[in-house]
């Protein structure tokens, strides 16, 4: 099982403790903590400052592609890693939280039903309003919905068959487009 708690220290500080607690409830598979490639140059002590001693509960890797291609499931902080996981066919859920004041400011100006790039582009593939449609390729646990219990439920109730079929639709859709088309879709939201 892969854990990707983000690339910014503030994200890691908020999300990694939840992932650590969650990992202790998942005794059935090895746990891999995939760190951002730009952390590869950091010393072990510097990594401890970012992640704490809990980093020892995981195998540590910097190779997201390898682990997403071979994992049973992934818990991923929002960002391009969610799109990467969907394109590689890795089953996952998105986990994200920010400071409450930031969340309420963003919520006041941005009115989206989904925030994950894979979900946004999946809605476009289905012809739904981008970011505002109802379809979801994967679960998103944002702000108050982000809890160990919800992540665990998302993992235990994940429908692998449906996800595999629907993620193929996303890949086919993106294969027909270009980077300019994707940029247009994302700026429509």
GROMACS .gro file of C-alpha atoms in nm:
model
  189
    1UNK     CA    1   0.000   0.000   0.000
    2UNK     CA    2   0.143   0.334  -0.107
    3UNK     CA    3   0.124   0.656   0.092
    4UNK     CA    4   0.197   0.990  -0.075
    5UNK     CA    5   0.136   1.274   0.175
    6UNK     CA    6   0.237   1.557  -0.056
    7UNK     CA    7   0.544   1.751  -0.152
    8UNK     CA    8   0.509   2.063   0.062
    9UNK     CA    9   0.609   2.050   0.427
   10UNK     CA   10   0.279   2.206   0.539
   11UNK     CA   11   0.082   1.931   0.358
   12UNK     CA   12   0.302   1.663   0.505
   13UNK     CA   13   0.262   1.803   0.856
   14UNK     CA   14  -0.118   1.785   0.828
   15UNK     CA   15  -0.161   1.461   0.631
   16UNK     CA   16   0.125   1.231   0.728
   17UNK     CA   17   0.007   1.178   1.090
   18UNK     CA   18  -0.327   1.053   0.953
   19UNK     CA   19  -0.147   0.824   0.709
   20UNK     CA   20   0.070   0.691   0.991
   21UNK     CA   21  -0.234   0.611   1.204
   22UNK     CA   22  -0.409   0.456   0.905
   23UNK     CA   23  -0.106   0.241   0.819
   24UNK     CA   24  -0.122   0.083   1.164
   25UNK     CA   25  -0.475  -0.039   1.087
   26UNK     CA   26  -0.370  -0.196   0.756
   27UNK     CA   27  -0.180  -0.507   0.855
   28UNK     CA   28  -0.234  -0.698   0.532
   29UNK     CA   29   0.029  -0.538   0.305
   30UNK     CA   30   0.371  -0.376   0.314
   31UNK     CA   31   0.353   0.003   0.342
   32UNK     CA   32   0.560   0.225   0.114
   33UNK     CA   33   0.601   0.596   0.175
   34UNK     CA   34   0.677   0.760  -0.158
   35UNK     CA   35   0.865   1.083  -0.105
   36UNK     CA   36   0.895   1.364  -0.358
   37UNK     CA   37   1.199   1.318  -0.580
   38UNK     CA   38   1.339   1.655  -0.469
   39UNK     CA   39   1.368   1.509  -0.116
   40UNK     CA   40   1.618   1.247  -0.239
   41UNK     CA   41   1.904   1.487  -0.169
   42UNK     CA   42   1.801   1.532   0.196
   43UNK     CA   43   1.986   1.358   0.476
   44UNK     CA   44   1.815   1.109   0.703
   45UNK     CA   45   1.811   1.372   0.980
   46UNK     CA   46   1.641   1.625   0.751
   47UNK     CA   47   1.376   1.367   0.661
   48UNK     CA   48   1.318   1.301   1.031
   49UNK     CA   49   1.258   1.675   1.082
   50UNK     CA   50   0.988   1.667   0.814
   51UNK     CA   51   0.824   1.330   0.887
   52UNK     CA   52   0.926   1.253   1.243
   53UNK     CA   53   1.018   0.911   1.380
   54UNK     CA   54   0.706   0.763   1.221
   55UNK     CA   55   0.893   0.747   0.890
   56UNK     CA   56   1.044   0.426   1.030
   57UNK     CA   57   0.703   0.256   1.000
   58UNK     CA   58   0.734   0.258   0.620
   59UNK     CA   59   0.963   0.146   0.344
   60UNK     CA   60   1.080   0.470   0.185
   61UNK     CA   61   1.103   0.522  -0.190
   62UNK     CA   62   1.139   0.807  -0.437
   63UNK     CA   63   1.001   0.606  -0.732
   64UNK     CA   64   0.632   0.692  -0.757
   65UNK     CA   65   0.582   0.532  -1.098
   66UNK     CA   66   0.714   0.192  -0.992
   67UNK     CA   67   0.509   0.179  -0.675
   68UNK     CA   68   0.189   0.315  -0.832
   69UNK     CA   69   0.215   0.054  -1.108
   70UNK     CA   70   0.250  -0.231  -0.860
   71UNK     CA   71   0.050  -0.125  -0.554
   72UNK     CA   72  -0.267  -0.277  -0.419
   73UNK     CA   73  -0.393   0.070  -0.322
   74UNK     CA   74  -0.262   0.425  -0.270
   75UNK     CA   75  -0.352   0.710  -0.039
   76UNK     CA   76  -0.251   1.031  -0.213
   77UNK     CA   77  -0.247   1.398  -0.125
   78UNK     CA   78  -0.417   1.609  -0.388
   79UNK     CA   79  -0.209   1.718  -0.682
   80UNK     CA   80  -0.060   1.583  -1.000
   81UNK     CA   81   0.009   1.251  -0.824
   82UNK     CA   82  -0.364   1.173  -0.839
   83UNK     CA   83  -0.366   1.211  -1.217
   84UNK     CA   84  -0.046   1.009  -1.238
   85UNK     CA   85  -0.206   0.730  -1.033
   86UNK     CA   86  -0.520   0.725  -1.249
   87UNK     CA   87  -0.319   0.713  -1.570
   88UNK     CA   88  -0.111   0.424  -1.432
   89UNK     CA   89  -0.428   0.245  -1.322
   90UNK     CA   90  -0.340   0.251  -0.952
   91UNK     CA   91  -0.646   0.231  -0.726
   92UNK     CA   92  -0.641   0.523  -0.483
   93UNK     CA   93  -0.823   0.786  -0.288
   94UNK     CA   94  -0.737   1.152  -0.249
   95UNK     CA   95  -0.673   1.301   0.094
   96UNK     CA   96  -0.633   1.672   0.153
   97UNK     CA   97  -0.669   1.929   0.425
   98UNK     CA   98  -0.554   2.285   0.470
   99UNK     CA   99  -0.576   2.543   0.744
  100UNK     CA  100  -0.940   2.620   0.816
  101UNK     CA  101  -0.911   2.988   0.728
  102UNK     CA  102  -0.751   2.901   0.391
  103UNK     CA  103  -1.023   2.644   0.324
  104UNK     CA  104  -1.305   2.892   0.384
  105UNK     CA  105  -1.139   3.156   0.166
  106UNK     CA  106  -1.091   2.907  -0.119
  107UNK     CA  107  -1.443   2.774  -0.076
  108UNK     CA  108  -1.585   3.126  -0.103
  109UNK     CA  109  -1.423   3.181  -0.444
  110UNK     CA  110  -1.394   2.835  -0.596
  111UNK     CA  111  -1.711   2.633  -0.640
  112UNK     CA  112  -1.608   2.283  -0.742
  113UNK     CA  113  -1.758   1.945  -0.654
  114UNK     CA  114  -1.420   1.775  -0.698
  115UNK     CA  115  -1.061   1.891  -0.666
  116UNK     CA  116  -0.857   1.596  -0.792
  117UNK     CA  117  -0.717   1.634  -1.142
  118UNK     CA  118  -0.824   1.280  -1.230
  119UNK     CA  119  -1.183   1.353  -1.124
  120UNK     CA  120  -1.189   1.688  -1.306
  121UNK     CA  121  -1.065   1.534  -1.631
  122UNK     CA  122  -1.288   1.229  -1.586
  123UNK     CA  123  -1.590   1.459  -1.571
  124UNK     CA  124  -1.472   1.625  -1.892
  125UNK     CA  125  -1.437   1.281  -2.054
  126UNK     CA  126  -1.800   1.207  -1.962
  127UNK     CA  127  -1.919   1.543  -2.095
  128UNK     CA  128  -2.008   1.675  -1.750
  129UNK     CA  129  -1.937   2.029  -1.632
  130UNK     CA  130  -1.568   2.029  -1.550
  131UNK     CA  131  -1.513   2.012  -1.175
  132UNK     CA  132  -1.883   2.066  -1.117
  133UNK     CA  133  -2.024   1.736  -1.240
  134UNK     CA  134  -2.135   1.451  -1.020
  135UNK     CA  135  -1.916   1.167  -1.155
  136UNK     CA  136  -1.610   1.061  -0.961
  137UNK     CA  137  -1.338   0.823  -1.068
  138UNK     CA  138  -1.204   0.805  -0.713
  139UNK     CA  139  -1.305   0.914  -0.366
  140UNK     CA  140  -1.194   1.249  -0.230
  141UNK     CA  141  -1.163   1.310   0.142
  142UNK     CA  142  -1.128   1.684   0.187
  143UNK     CA  143  -1.102   1.893   0.503
  144UNK     CA  144  -1.367   1.775   0.755
  145UNK     CA  145  -1.424   1.452   0.559
  146UNK     CA  146  -1.058   1.356   0.597
  147UNK     CA  147  -1.029   1.106   0.879
  148UNK     CA  148  -0.863   0.772   0.940
  149UNK     CA  149  -1.208   0.610   0.956
  150UNK     CA  150  -1.317   0.753   0.620
  151UNK     CA  151  -0.988   0.658   0.453
  152UNK     CA  152  -1.018   0.306   0.590
  153UNK     CA  153  -1.379   0.278   0.465
  154UNK     CA  154  -1.272   0.408   0.124
  155UNK     CA  155  -1.004   0.140   0.106
  156UNK     CA  156  -1.227  -0.143   0.229
  157UNK     CA  157  -1.520  -0.052   0.000
  158UNK     CA  158  -1.319   0.029  -0.311
  159UNK     CA  159  -1.472  -0.112  -0.629
  160UNK     CA  160  -1.169  -0.228  -0.827
  161UNK     CA  161  -1.368  -0.354  -1.126
  162UNK     CA  162  -1.552  -0.026  -1.180
  163UNK     CA  163  -1.236   0.178  -1.124
  164UNK     CA  164  -1.039  -0.027  -1.378
  165UNK     CA  165  -1.312   0.016  -1.641
  166UNK     CA  166  -1.360   0.389  -1.576
  167UNK     CA  167  -0.990   0.477  -1.556
  168UNK     CA  168  -0.954   0.331  -1.907
  169UNK     CA  169  -1.212   0.587  -2.024
  170UNK     CA  170  -0.999   0.864  -1.878
  171UNK     CA  171  -0.683   0.734  -2.047
  172UNK     CA  172  -0.862   0.702  -2.382
  173UNK     CA  173  -1.000   1.053  -2.350
  174UNK     CA  174  -0.660   1.201  -2.275
  175UNK     CA  175  -0.494   1.006  -2.557
  176UNK     CA  176  -0.718   1.189  -2.804
  177UNK     CA  177  -0.627   1.531  -2.673
  178UNK     CA  178  -0.324   1.747  -2.642
  179UNK     CA  179  -0.169   1.947  -2.364
  180UNK     CA  180  -0.346   2.256  -2.500
  181UNK     CA  181  -0.681   2.077  -2.479
  182UNK     CA  182  -0.615   1.972  -2.119
  183UNK     CA  183  -0.517   2.330  -2.031
  184UNK     CA  184  -0.845   2.451  -2.185
  185UNK     CA  185  -1.045   2.199  -1.982
  186UNK     CA  186  -0.874   2.297  -1.659
  187UNK     CA  187  -0.923   2.668  -1.717
  188UNK     CA  188  -1.296   2.619  -1.779
  189UNK     CA  189  -1.356   2.527  -1.414
   0.00000   0.00000   0.00000
